[in-house]
Tab-separated table of C-alpha atoms and ligand atoms in Angstrom:
chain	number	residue	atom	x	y	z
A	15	UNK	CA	-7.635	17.040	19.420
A	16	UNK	CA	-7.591	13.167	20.147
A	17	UNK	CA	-6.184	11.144	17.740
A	18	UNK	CA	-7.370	7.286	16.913
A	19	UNK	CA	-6.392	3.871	15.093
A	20	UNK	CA	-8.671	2.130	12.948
A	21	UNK	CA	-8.278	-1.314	11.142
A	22	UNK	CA	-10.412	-3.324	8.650
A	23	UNK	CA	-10.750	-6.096	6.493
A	24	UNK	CA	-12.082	-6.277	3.226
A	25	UNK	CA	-12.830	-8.120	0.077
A	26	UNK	CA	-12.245	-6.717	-3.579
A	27	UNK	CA	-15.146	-6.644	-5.771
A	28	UNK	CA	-13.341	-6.419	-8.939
A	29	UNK	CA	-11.243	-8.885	-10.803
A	30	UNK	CA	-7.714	-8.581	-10.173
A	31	UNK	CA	-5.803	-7.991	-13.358
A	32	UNK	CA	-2.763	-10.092	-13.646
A	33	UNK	CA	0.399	-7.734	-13.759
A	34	UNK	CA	3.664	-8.891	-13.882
A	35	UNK	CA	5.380	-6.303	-11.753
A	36	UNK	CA	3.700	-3.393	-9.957
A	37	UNK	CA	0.556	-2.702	-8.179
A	38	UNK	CA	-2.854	-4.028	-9.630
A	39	UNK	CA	-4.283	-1.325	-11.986
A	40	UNK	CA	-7.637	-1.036	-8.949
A	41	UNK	CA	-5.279	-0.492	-6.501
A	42	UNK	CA	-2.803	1.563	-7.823
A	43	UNK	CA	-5.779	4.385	-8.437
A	44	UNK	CA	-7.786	3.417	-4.669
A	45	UNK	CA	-3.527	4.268	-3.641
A	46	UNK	CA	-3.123	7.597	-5.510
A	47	UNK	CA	-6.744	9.092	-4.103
A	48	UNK	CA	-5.158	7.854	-0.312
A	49	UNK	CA	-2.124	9.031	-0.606
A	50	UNK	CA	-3.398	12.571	-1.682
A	51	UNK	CA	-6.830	12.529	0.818
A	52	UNK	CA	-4.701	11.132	3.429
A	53	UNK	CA	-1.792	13.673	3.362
A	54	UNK	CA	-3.693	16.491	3.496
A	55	UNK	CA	-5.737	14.874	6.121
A	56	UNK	CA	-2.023	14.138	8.317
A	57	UNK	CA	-3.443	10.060	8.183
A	58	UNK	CA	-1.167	7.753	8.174
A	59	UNK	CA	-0.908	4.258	7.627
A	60	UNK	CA	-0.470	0.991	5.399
A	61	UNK	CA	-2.805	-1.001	2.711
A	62	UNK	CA	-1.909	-4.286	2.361
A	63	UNK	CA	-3.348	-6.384	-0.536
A	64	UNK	CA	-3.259	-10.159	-1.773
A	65	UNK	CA	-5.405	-12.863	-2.563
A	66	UNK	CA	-8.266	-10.670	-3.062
A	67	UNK	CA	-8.612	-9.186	0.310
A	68	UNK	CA	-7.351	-5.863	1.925
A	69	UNK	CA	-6.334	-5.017	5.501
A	70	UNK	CA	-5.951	-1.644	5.859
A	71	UNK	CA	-4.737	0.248	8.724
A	72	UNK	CA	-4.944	4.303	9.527
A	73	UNK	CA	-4.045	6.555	12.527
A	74	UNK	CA	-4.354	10.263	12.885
A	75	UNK	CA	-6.810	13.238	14.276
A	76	UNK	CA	-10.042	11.246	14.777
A	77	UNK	CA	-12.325	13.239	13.147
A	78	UNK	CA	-9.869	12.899	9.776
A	79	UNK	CA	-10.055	8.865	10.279
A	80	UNK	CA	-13.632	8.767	10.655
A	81	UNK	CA	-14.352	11.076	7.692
A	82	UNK	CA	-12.428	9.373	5.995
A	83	UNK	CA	-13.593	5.591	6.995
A	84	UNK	CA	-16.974	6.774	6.310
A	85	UNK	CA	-16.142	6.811	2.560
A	86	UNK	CA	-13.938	4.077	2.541
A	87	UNK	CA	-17.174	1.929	3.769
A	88	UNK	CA	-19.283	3.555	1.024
A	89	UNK	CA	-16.979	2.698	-2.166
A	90	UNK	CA	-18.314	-0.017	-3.888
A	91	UNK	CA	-14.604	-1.507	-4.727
A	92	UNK	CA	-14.688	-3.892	-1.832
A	93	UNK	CA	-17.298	-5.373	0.421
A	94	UNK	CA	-18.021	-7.352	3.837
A	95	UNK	CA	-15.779	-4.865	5.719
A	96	UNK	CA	-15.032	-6.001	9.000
A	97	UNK	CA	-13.806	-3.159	11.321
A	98	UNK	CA	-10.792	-5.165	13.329
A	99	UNK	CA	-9.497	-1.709	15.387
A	100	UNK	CA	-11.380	1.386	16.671
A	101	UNK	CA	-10.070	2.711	19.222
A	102	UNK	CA	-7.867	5.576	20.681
A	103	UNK	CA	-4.426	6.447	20.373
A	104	UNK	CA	-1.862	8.334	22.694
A	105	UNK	CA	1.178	9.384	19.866
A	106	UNK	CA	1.524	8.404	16.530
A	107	UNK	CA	3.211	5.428	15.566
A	108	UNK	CA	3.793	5.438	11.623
A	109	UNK	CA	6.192	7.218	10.165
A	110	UNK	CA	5.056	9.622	7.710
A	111	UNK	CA	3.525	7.338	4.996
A	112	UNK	CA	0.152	8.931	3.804
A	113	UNK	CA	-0.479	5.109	3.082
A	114	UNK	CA	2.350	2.783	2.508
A	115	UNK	CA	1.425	-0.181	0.279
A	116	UNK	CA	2.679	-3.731	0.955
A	117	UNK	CA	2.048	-6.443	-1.776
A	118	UNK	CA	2.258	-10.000	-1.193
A	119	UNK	CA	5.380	-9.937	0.453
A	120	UNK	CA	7.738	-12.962	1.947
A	121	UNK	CA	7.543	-11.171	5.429
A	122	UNK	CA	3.604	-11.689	5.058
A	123	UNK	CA	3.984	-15.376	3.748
A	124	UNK	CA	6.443	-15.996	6.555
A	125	UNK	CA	3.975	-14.783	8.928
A	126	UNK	CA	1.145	-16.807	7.306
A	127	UNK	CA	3.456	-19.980	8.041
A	128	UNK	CA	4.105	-18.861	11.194
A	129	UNK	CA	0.557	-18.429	12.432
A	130	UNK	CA	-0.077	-21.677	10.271
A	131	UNK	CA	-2.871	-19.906	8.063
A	132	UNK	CA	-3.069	-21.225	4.513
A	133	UNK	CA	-4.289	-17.988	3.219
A	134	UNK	CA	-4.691	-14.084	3.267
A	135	UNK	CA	-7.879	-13.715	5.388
A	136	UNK	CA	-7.441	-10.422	7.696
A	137	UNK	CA	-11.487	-10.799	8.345
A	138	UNK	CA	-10.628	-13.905	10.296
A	139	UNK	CA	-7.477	-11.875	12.049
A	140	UNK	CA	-7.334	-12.395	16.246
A	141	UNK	CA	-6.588	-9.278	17.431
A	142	UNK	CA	-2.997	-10.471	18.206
A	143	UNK	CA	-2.727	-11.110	14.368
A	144	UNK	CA	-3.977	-7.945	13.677
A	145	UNK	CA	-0.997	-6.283	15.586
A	146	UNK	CA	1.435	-7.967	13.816
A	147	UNK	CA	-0.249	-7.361	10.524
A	148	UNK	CA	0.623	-3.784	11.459
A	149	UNK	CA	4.084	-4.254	12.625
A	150	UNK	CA	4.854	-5.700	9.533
A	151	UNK	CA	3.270	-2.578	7.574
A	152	UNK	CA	5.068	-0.391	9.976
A	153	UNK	CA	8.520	-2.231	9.247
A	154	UNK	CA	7.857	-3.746	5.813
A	155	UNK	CA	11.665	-2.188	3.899
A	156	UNK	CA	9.629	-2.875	0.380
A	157	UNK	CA	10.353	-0.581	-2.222
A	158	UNK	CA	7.596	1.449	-2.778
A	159	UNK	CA	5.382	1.612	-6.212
A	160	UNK	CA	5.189	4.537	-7.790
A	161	UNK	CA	1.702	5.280	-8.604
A	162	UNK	CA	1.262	7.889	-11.456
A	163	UNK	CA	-1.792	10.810	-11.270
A	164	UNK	CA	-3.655	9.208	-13.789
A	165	UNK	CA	-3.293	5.680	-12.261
A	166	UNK	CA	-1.063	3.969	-14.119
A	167	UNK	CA	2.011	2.990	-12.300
A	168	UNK	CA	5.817	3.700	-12.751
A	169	UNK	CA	6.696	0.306	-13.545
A	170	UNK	CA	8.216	-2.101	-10.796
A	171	UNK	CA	10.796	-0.698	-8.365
A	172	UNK	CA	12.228	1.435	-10.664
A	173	UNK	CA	14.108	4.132	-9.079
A	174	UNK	CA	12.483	7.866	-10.435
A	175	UNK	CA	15.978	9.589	-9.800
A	176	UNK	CA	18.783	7.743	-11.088
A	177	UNK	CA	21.296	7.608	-8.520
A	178	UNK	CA	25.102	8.900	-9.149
A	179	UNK	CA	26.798	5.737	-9.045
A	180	UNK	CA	24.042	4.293	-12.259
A	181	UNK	CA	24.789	8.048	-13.773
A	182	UNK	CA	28.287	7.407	-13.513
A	183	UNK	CA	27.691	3.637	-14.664
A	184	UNK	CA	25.352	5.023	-17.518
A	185	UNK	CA	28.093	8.029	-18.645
A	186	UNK	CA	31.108	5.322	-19.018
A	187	UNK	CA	28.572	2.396	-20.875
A	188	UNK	CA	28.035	5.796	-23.716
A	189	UNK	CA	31.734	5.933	-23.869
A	190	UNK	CA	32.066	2.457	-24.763
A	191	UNK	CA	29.789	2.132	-26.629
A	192	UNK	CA	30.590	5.437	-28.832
A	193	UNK	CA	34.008	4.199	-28.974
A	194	UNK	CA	33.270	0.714	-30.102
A	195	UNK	CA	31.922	2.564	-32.718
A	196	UNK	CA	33.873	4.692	-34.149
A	197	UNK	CA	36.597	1.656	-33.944
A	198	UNK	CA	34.362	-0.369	-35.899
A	199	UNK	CA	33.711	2.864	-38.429
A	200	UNK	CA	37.294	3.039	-38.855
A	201	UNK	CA	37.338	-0.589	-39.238
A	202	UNK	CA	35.218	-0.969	-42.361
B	312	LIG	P1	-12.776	11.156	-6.115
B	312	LIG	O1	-12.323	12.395	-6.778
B	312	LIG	O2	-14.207	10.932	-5.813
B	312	LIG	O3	-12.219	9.870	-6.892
B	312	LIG	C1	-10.841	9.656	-7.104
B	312	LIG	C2	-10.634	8.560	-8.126
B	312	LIG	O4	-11.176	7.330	-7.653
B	312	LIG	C3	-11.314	8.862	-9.444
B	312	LIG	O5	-10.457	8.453	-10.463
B	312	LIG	C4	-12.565	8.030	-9.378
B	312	LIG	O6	-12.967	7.644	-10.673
B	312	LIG	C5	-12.117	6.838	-8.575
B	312	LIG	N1	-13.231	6.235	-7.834
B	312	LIG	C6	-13.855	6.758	-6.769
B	312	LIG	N2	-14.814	5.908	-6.361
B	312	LIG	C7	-14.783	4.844	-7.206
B	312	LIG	C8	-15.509	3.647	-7.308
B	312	LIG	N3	-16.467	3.363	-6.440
B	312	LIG	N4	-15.200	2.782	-8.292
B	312	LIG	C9	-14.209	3.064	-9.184
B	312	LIG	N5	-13.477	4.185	-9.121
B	312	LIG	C10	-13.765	5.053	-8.163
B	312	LIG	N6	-9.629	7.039	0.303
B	312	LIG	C11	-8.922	7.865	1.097
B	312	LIG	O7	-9.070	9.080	1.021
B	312	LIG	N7	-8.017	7.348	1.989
B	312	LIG	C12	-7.807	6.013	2.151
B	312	LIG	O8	-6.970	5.612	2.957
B	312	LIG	C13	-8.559	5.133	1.327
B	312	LIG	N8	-8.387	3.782	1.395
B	312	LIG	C14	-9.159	2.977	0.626
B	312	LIG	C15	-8.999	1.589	0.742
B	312	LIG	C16	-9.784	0.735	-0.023
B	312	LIG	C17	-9.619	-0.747	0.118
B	312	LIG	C18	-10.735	1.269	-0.937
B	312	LIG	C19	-11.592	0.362	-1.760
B	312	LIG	C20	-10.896	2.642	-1.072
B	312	LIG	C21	-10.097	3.497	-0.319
B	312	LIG	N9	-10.211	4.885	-0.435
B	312	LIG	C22	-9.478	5.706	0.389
B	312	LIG	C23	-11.041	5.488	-1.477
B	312	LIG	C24	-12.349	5.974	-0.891
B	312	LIG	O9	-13.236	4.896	-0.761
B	312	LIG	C25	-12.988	7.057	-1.794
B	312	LIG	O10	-13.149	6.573	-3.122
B	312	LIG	C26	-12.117	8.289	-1.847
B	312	LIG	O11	-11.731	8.663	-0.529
B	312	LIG	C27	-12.907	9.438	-2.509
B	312	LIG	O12	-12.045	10.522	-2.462
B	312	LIG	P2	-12.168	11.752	-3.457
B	312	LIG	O13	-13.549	12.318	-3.263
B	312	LIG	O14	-11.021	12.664	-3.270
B	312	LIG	O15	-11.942	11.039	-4.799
């Protein structure tokens, strides 16, 4: 079993809905058929959109990534694909993200500054700025989007388990609040 990296560039053929927080309604669904394709297929890797343009990049068992690749290059949501990285891998380098999502992030404007690009234009990527496109998937800290079964997303960052300290938070804002009100029942 030999396992390979793969990287491309893309541009979006449909018109980005404006949302104010979360992932772009297109995306959000081309993220839920990755992530579920992908883990059962052990790939692993990031999608990174913004300013109409993704850069995606995938590692794992080579037949999986090409499979896979193949059908990515048939789906009519983007076009002029530019393959950036195909080429073998010795280990695995990702953690275990069936495809982690980065949005427009400050890490990725800071490195737009830094490489003194005015825009997000991975087909244009040296291959040194393709590496650190993927160093910054690997070690982007982002929150990620929830992205429903039927598409929709879970809205923002919004944590799906509420942690004990907001339970505890939560539980003592009821007390007050019951209390205020049977003080101002008693009140009237
Ligand atoms: P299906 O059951 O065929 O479709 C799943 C959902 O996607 C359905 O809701 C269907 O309506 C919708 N859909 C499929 N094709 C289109 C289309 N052309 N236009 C609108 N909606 C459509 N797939 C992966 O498995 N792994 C990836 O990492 C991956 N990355 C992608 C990155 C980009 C930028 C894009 C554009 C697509 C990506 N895809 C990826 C999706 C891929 O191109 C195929 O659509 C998908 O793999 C088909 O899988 P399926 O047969 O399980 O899904």
């Amino acid at each position: 079993m030999s396992l390979m990296r793969l990287a491309y560039a893309s541009e979006a053929t449909f018109e980005a809905k404006p949302v104010e927080k979360g992932v772009e309604p297109h995306v959000a669904r081309i993220l839920m058929t990755s992530r579920k394709n992908n883990a059962k297929d052990q790939l692993v890797g990031g999608l990174y959109y913004g300013n109409d343009r993704f850069f995606q990049y995938l590692e794992g068992e080579e037949d999986a990534v090409r499979r896979t690749y193949d059908r990515i290059l048939k789906d009519d949501r983007h076009r002029n694909i530019v393959t950036l990285i195909e080429e073998p891998l010795k280990s695995r380098t990702f953690s275990n993200w069936s495809m982690k999502y980065v949005p427009l992030s400050r890490d990725v404007r800071a490195f737009l500054d830094d490489q003194g690009l005015e825009s997000f234009d991975p087909a244009a990527f040296t291959s040194e700025q393709c590496e650190k496109m993927i160093e910054l998937v690997r070690n982007s800290s982002q929150e990620q989007n929830l992205v429903n079964r039927d598409g929709s997303e879970s809205v923002g960052d919004a944590p799906q388990v509420l942690s004990s300290g907001m339970k505890t938070g939560l539980i003592v804002a009821g007390v007050v609040l019951v209390g205020a009100l049977v003080i101002g029942g008693t009140m009237l």
